[in-house]
Amino acid sequence: MLILFLAVLFFRLPYIIGSEPLVYEVDWLLVGEVLNSGKVLYKDLISPISPLSAWTYMVVDFVFGKSILVLHILSVLLVTYQFSLFNNIMLRNKAYNENSYIPALIYALILFTFYDFFTLSPALISLTFILLVLDNIYLRIENKLQDATILKTGIFMGLAVLFYLPSIFFLLATILSFALLTSLVLRRYLLFLYGFTFPIALVLIYFYWQDGLEALISQWIEFNLFNSVQPVIDLRSILLIVIIPTLVFLVALYKTFSAKRFTNYQVRVQQVMFIMFLAAFGSWWISEKQAPYELLAFVPSVAFFIIHLIFQFRKKMRAELFTLIFSIALIALNYTMFYQYSALHFLGDFNALKSSKSIHHELVKDKSVMILGGSTDIYKSVNRIATDYYDPTLSEIILMEMSEKEQSMALYKDIQKNQPEIILDFTGIFNHHYDKLVFKNMKYKQLSKESYVRN
C-alpha cells in the first residue's frame, strides 16, 4: 500500500505543483472564509453547498487559509484511505477468487480518470462513507451484521448525504440491496433509518437554533433536488473524460455476468455493486454542476467490475499487459486533458473549469464587494464578500421570486448590513432599483452598465 501511495503521489505531482485553481475549489474556500467571519450558512450566506462540506472548508480555511495545495494534499491522503479500505472490503468479503492488491490498484487508477478527482470535493468525502456502508451491506449478506453495525450503517449513510446531497440515491440503493439480497427484519430497517436520520436531525436542530432551518431546506434540499442543472462543461467534454473507463467497464460487465464460476455469495456481491452503479447515475443526474468530480460516485462499481475482468484472464501475462495498457491510456488521457495546448484539450471545454483573472480584478481588488450574477470566482481577490447573496444562480432565483417591493427591501437590507464598497450587478436587478431614492441616498456612483462604487 505504501508503494501505491507513493505512485499516486508521484503521478499527482504535476497537478499539485503546476495546476491553476479550479472554479469550484475557489468557491469552496471562499465559503469557508465567509463562515469563519461569523456568518451562518444559508441564513447569512446563500449557497447550495452541503452543511458538513461547508464546515470542512471552514476548518481548512481557519487552519491553512485559502490554500488549494492543502485541498490536493488532503485529497491524496483521503484517496489512500479509500483504496486501502476498498481493497480490505473486497478481500475480507471474498468478492474475488484471488487475493491480491489489484483492487486497490484499479481503484486508485480509476481516480486518474480526470484531474479534479483528486481535490477535496464534497463528492470525494461522501464517497468514503458510502464505502463504509458498502462493507456493512456485504456483512449483512453473510448474516454477520449486529444491531450496532446496522445503526452505524445508517449513521454513515446520513453523514454521506450531509457532505453531498446527491448521495441520497445510495440510501435507496442500500435499502434495495437489503430488501432483495438479505432477510433483514422490519426492526433492523427501522434501526437503519434511525441511524440515517440521527446526524441529519442534529444538523437540522442546529440550524433551527440559528434561525436558519427554512433557509437550509430551500437552499440545500429544494434547490439541489428540484432545480434544473447547469452543467459546468459540455457533454462532449464529459464523454472525452469517461470514454476509456466506460468502454472497459462495459466489456467487464458483460464478462462478469456471463461467467459461471462464481459462488452464490459472489453473485450477490456483484448484484449489490450493479445496484450501486445505478445509484451513481441518479446521483450524477441531480448533481448541482454535473462537474467531472461528481462522477466519483461511479468509481467503486466501475473499479469492481474491471477487477473481475482482469481476474478472468487465463494467463497472468495477459492480465498484466492489459493492466499496463489500461493504466498508460488512462493516465496519458488525463495529462492530455490537463495541459492546455494539447489536441484533446481543445476538443473539450476544460478551460471553463479553471479559475481566471476577471476583467474586474483591479476594480474589486482588496475591496468589500457585492456581486449579483456573474461568477463567485471574481471574489477571490476581494478583501471581503459584502453580501448574503453569494451563489449567483440560487441568489437570482430567490430574488426573482420576490415582488418588486420585496426585492427593493431585500437589497436595501443586504447593502445596509454588509456595506459593500463595490457592487457588480450582472443580473440587472440592482440596476432596476438604482434610481429609487432609497438607493440614491446610499451614494453609489454607476461606473458602467454593471459596476457601482460607493462615494
Short mmCIF file of C-alpha atoms in Angstrom, two decimals, residues 149-334:
data_model
loop_
_atom_site.label_atom_id
_atom_site.label_comp_id
_atom_site.label_asym_id
_atom_site.label_seq_id
_atom_site.Cartn_x
_atom_site.Cartn_y
_atom_site.Cartn_z
CA THR A 149 -23.47 -2.26 12.95
CA ILE A 150 -26.89 -1.69 11.36
CA LEU A 151 -27.11 1.54 13.35
CA LYS A 152 -23.61 2.58 12.23
CA THR A 153 -24.53 1.84 8.62
CA GLY A 154 -27.40 4.30 8.88
CA ILE A 155 -25.15 6.92 10.51
CA PHE A 156 -22.54 6.52 7.74
CA MET A 157 -25.27 6.97 5.14
CA GLY A 158 -26.55 10.08 6.91
CA LEU A 159 -23.05 11.57 7.01
CA ALA A 160 -22.57 10.81 3.28
CA VAL A 161 -25.72 12.80 2.49
CA LEU A 162 -24.72 15.67 4.81
CA PHE A 163 -21.47 16.01 2.87
CA TYR A 164 -23.05 15.62 -0.56
CA LEU A 165 -26.83 15.58 -1.02
CA PRO A 166 -26.91 13.60 -4.33
CA SER A 167 -25.61 10.64 -2.28
CA ILE A 168 -29.26 10.25 -1.19
CA PHE A 169 -29.60 7.78 -4.09
CA PHE A 170 -27.24 5.44 -2.25
CA LEU A 171 -29.74 5.37 0.62
CA LEU A 172 -32.28 3.94 -1.83
CA ALA A 173 -29.65 1.53 -3.20
CA THR A 174 -28.80 0.32 0.32
CA ILE A 175 -32.44 -0.31 1.22
CA LEU A 176 -32.96 -2.08 -2.14
CA SER A 177 -29.89 -4.26 -1.54
CA PHE A 178 -31.15 -5.22 1.91
CA ALA A 179 -34.62 -5.99 0.52
CA LEU A 180 -33.55 -8.06 -2.50
CA LEU A 181 -30.46 -9.82 -1.24
CA THR A 182 -30.90 -10.25 2.53
CA SER A 183 -33.60 -11.23 5.01
CA LEU A 184 -33.47 -8.09 7.11
CA VAL A 185 -36.39 -7.82 9.57
CA LEU A 186 -38.51 -4.69 9.96
CA ARG A 187 -36.89 -3.77 13.29
CA ARG A 188 -33.49 -3.54 11.62
CA TYR A 189 -34.83 -1.44 8.75
CA LEU A 190 -36.14 0.99 11.36
CA LEU A 191 -32.80 0.88 13.19
CA PHE A 192 -31.01 1.67 9.93
CA LEU A 193 -33.35 4.60 9.22
CA TYR A 194 -32.91 5.84 12.80
CA GLY A 195 -29.15 5.84 12.29
CA PHE A 196 -29.59 7.68 8.98
CA THR A 197 -31.82 10.40 10.45
CA PHE A 198 -29.78 10.89 13.65
CA PRO A 199 -26.91 13.04 12.25
CA ILE A 200 -29.33 14.84 9.92
CA ALA A 201 -31.59 15.65 12.88
CA LEU A 202 -28.63 17.13 14.79
CA VAL A 203 -27.83 19.41 11.84
CA LEU A 204 -31.48 20.46 11.49
CA ILE A 205 -31.63 21.26 15.22
CA TYR A 206 -28.50 23.42 14.91
CA PHE A 207 -29.97 25.43 12.04
CA TYR A 208 -33.31 25.73 13.84
CA TRP A 209 -31.40 27.16 16.81
CA GLN A 210 -29.64 29.59 14.44
CA ASP A 211 -33.00 30.58 12.86
CA GLY A 212 -31.81 29.17 9.53
CA LEU A 213 -33.84 25.98 9.16
CA GLU A 214 -36.16 27.34 6.46
CA ALA A 215 -33.16 28.67 4.54
CA LEU A 216 -31.43 25.26 4.76
CA ILE A 217 -34.48 23.47 3.39
CA SER A 218 -34.92 25.85 0.45
CA GLN A 219 -31.23 26.30 -0.45
CA TRP A 220 -29.71 22.90 0.26
CA ILE A 221 -32.57 20.44 -0.24
CA GLU A 222 -35.09 22.06 -2.59
CA PHE A 223 -32.54 23.75 -4.86
CA ASN A 224 -30.34 20.65 -5.23
CA LEU A 225 -33.20 18.22 -5.76
CA PHE A 226 -35.71 20.18 -7.81
CA ASN A 227 -33.93 22.90 -9.80
CA SER A 228 -32.62 22.33 -13.29
CA VAL A 229 -28.93 21.57 -13.57
CA GLN A 230 -26.49 23.99 -15.23
CA PRO A 231 -23.55 21.81 -16.36
CA VAL A 232 -20.20 23.46 -15.82
CA ILE A 233 -18.82 21.84 -19.01
CA ASP A 234 -20.50 20.43 -22.10
CA LEU A 235 -21.47 16.83 -22.85
CA ARG A 236 -18.63 16.32 -25.33
CA SER A 237 -16.10 17.12 -22.62
CA ILE A 238 -17.71 14.60 -20.27
CA LEU A 239 -17.65 11.94 -23.00
CA LEU A 240 -13.93 12.58 -23.58
CA ILE A 241 -13.30 12.09 -19.87
CA VAL A 242 -15.20 8.82 -19.50
CA ILE A 243 -14.58 7.16 -22.88
CA ILE A 244 -11.77 4.78 -21.83
CA PRO A 245 -13.14 3.59 -18.44
CA THR A 246 -16.65 3.31 -19.91
CA LEU A 247 -15.61 1.04 -22.79
CA VAL A 248 -13.57 -1.19 -20.49
CA PHE A 249 -16.38 -1.22 -17.92
CA LEU A 250 -18.95 -2.40 -20.48
CA VAL A 251 -16.70 -5.27 -21.52
CA ALA A 252 -16.06 -6.11 -17.87
CA LEU A 253 -19.77 -6.05 -17.07
CA TYR A 254 -20.55 -8.46 -19.89
CA LYS A 255 -17.68 -10.82 -19.00
CA THR A 256 -18.59 -10.83 -15.31
CA PHE A 257 -22.31 -11.56 -15.69
CA SER A 258 -21.73 -14.17 -18.41
CA ALA A 259 -19.16 -16.12 -16.37
CA LYS A 260 -20.41 -19.13 -14.38
CA ARG A 261 -17.61 -19.79 -11.92
CA PHE A 262 -18.77 -17.63 -9.03
CA THR A 263 -20.32 -18.70 -5.72
CA ASN A 264 -23.86 -17.59 -4.81
CA TYR A 265 -22.36 -15.11 -2.36
CA GLN A 266 -20.08 -13.59 -5.03
CA VAL A 267 -23.06 -13.24 -7.38
CA ARG A 268 -24.92 -11.30 -4.67
CA VAL A 269 -21.89 -9.07 -4.19
CA GLN A 270 -21.93 -8.36 -7.95
CA GLN A 271 -25.64 -7.54 -7.81
CA VAL A 272 -25.03 -5.07 -4.97
CA MET A 273 -22.30 -3.34 -6.99
CA PHE A 274 -24.58 -3.08 -10.01
CA ILE A 275 -27.29 -1.50 -7.83
CA MET A 276 -24.64 0.95 -6.60
CA PHE A 277 -23.77 1.72 -10.22
CA LEU A 278 -27.42 2.62 -10.89
CA ALA A 279 -27.44 4.79 -7.74
CA ALA A 280 -24.39 6.63 -9.10
CA PHE A 281 -26.44 7.50 -12.21
CA GLY A 282 -29.12 9.02 -10.01
CA SER A 283 -26.52 10.94 -8.02
CA TRP A 284 -24.99 12.32 -11.22
CA TRP A 285 -28.40 13.24 -12.61
CA ILE A 286 -29.27 15.61 -9.75
CA SER A 287 -25.73 16.88 -9.08
CA GLU A 288 -25.57 20.67 -8.94
CA LYS A 289 -22.95 21.31 -11.63
CA GLN A 290 -22.51 17.90 -13.27
CA ALA A 291 -18.80 18.66 -12.95
CA PRO A 292 -16.26 15.90 -13.63
CA TYR A 293 -15.55 15.36 -9.90
CA GLU A 294 -19.22 14.46 -9.43
CA LEU A 295 -18.54 11.30 -11.46
CA LEU A 296 -16.69 9.97 -8.39
CA ALA A 297 -19.84 8.10 -7.37
CA PHE A 298 -19.14 5.63 -10.20
CA VAL A 299 -15.61 4.76 -9.04
CA PRO A 300 -16.31 1.78 -6.70
CA SER A 301 -18.65 -0.05 -9.09
CA VAL A 302 -16.55 0.62 -12.21
CA ALA A 303 -13.38 -0.49 -10.41
CA PHE A 304 -15.16 -3.60 -9.05
CA PHE A 305 -16.16 -4.95 -12.46
CA ILE A 306 -12.89 -4.06 -14.18
CA ILE A 307 -11.06 -6.04 -11.47
CA HIS A 308 -13.28 -9.03 -12.35
CA LEU A 309 -12.25 -8.62 -15.99
CA ILE A 310 -8.57 -8.71 -15.04
CA PHE A 311 -9.00 -11.83 -12.91
CA GLN A 312 -10.74 -13.62 -15.79
CA PHE A 313 -7.64 -13.60 -17.99
CA ARG A 314 -6.39 -17.17 -18.08
CA LYS A 315 -2.75 -16.18 -18.44
CA LYS A 316 -1.15 -13.93 -15.89
CA MET A 317 0.98 -12.20 -18.53
CA ARG A 318 -2.11 -11.13 -20.48
CA ALA A 319 -3.69 -9.75 -17.31
CA GLU A 320 -0.54 -7.78 -16.53
CA LEU A 321 -0.28 -6.49 -20.11
CA PHE A 322 -3.93 -5.38 -20.12
CA THR A 323 -3.48 -3.61 -16.76
CA LEU A 324 -0.35 -1.85 -18.03
CA ILE A 325 -2.00 -0.66 -21.27
CA PHE A 326 -5.14 0.44 -19.42
CA SER A 327 -3.04 2.35 -16.87
CA ILE A 328 -0.94 4.12 -19.51
CA ALA A 329 -4.01 5.02 -21.61
CA LEU A 330 -5.96 6.42 -18.65
CA ILE A 331 -3.11 8.45 -17.16
CA ALA A 332 -1.98 9.71 -20.59
CA LEU A 333 -5.53 10.85 -21.42
CA ASN A 334 -5.71 12.60 -18.06
#
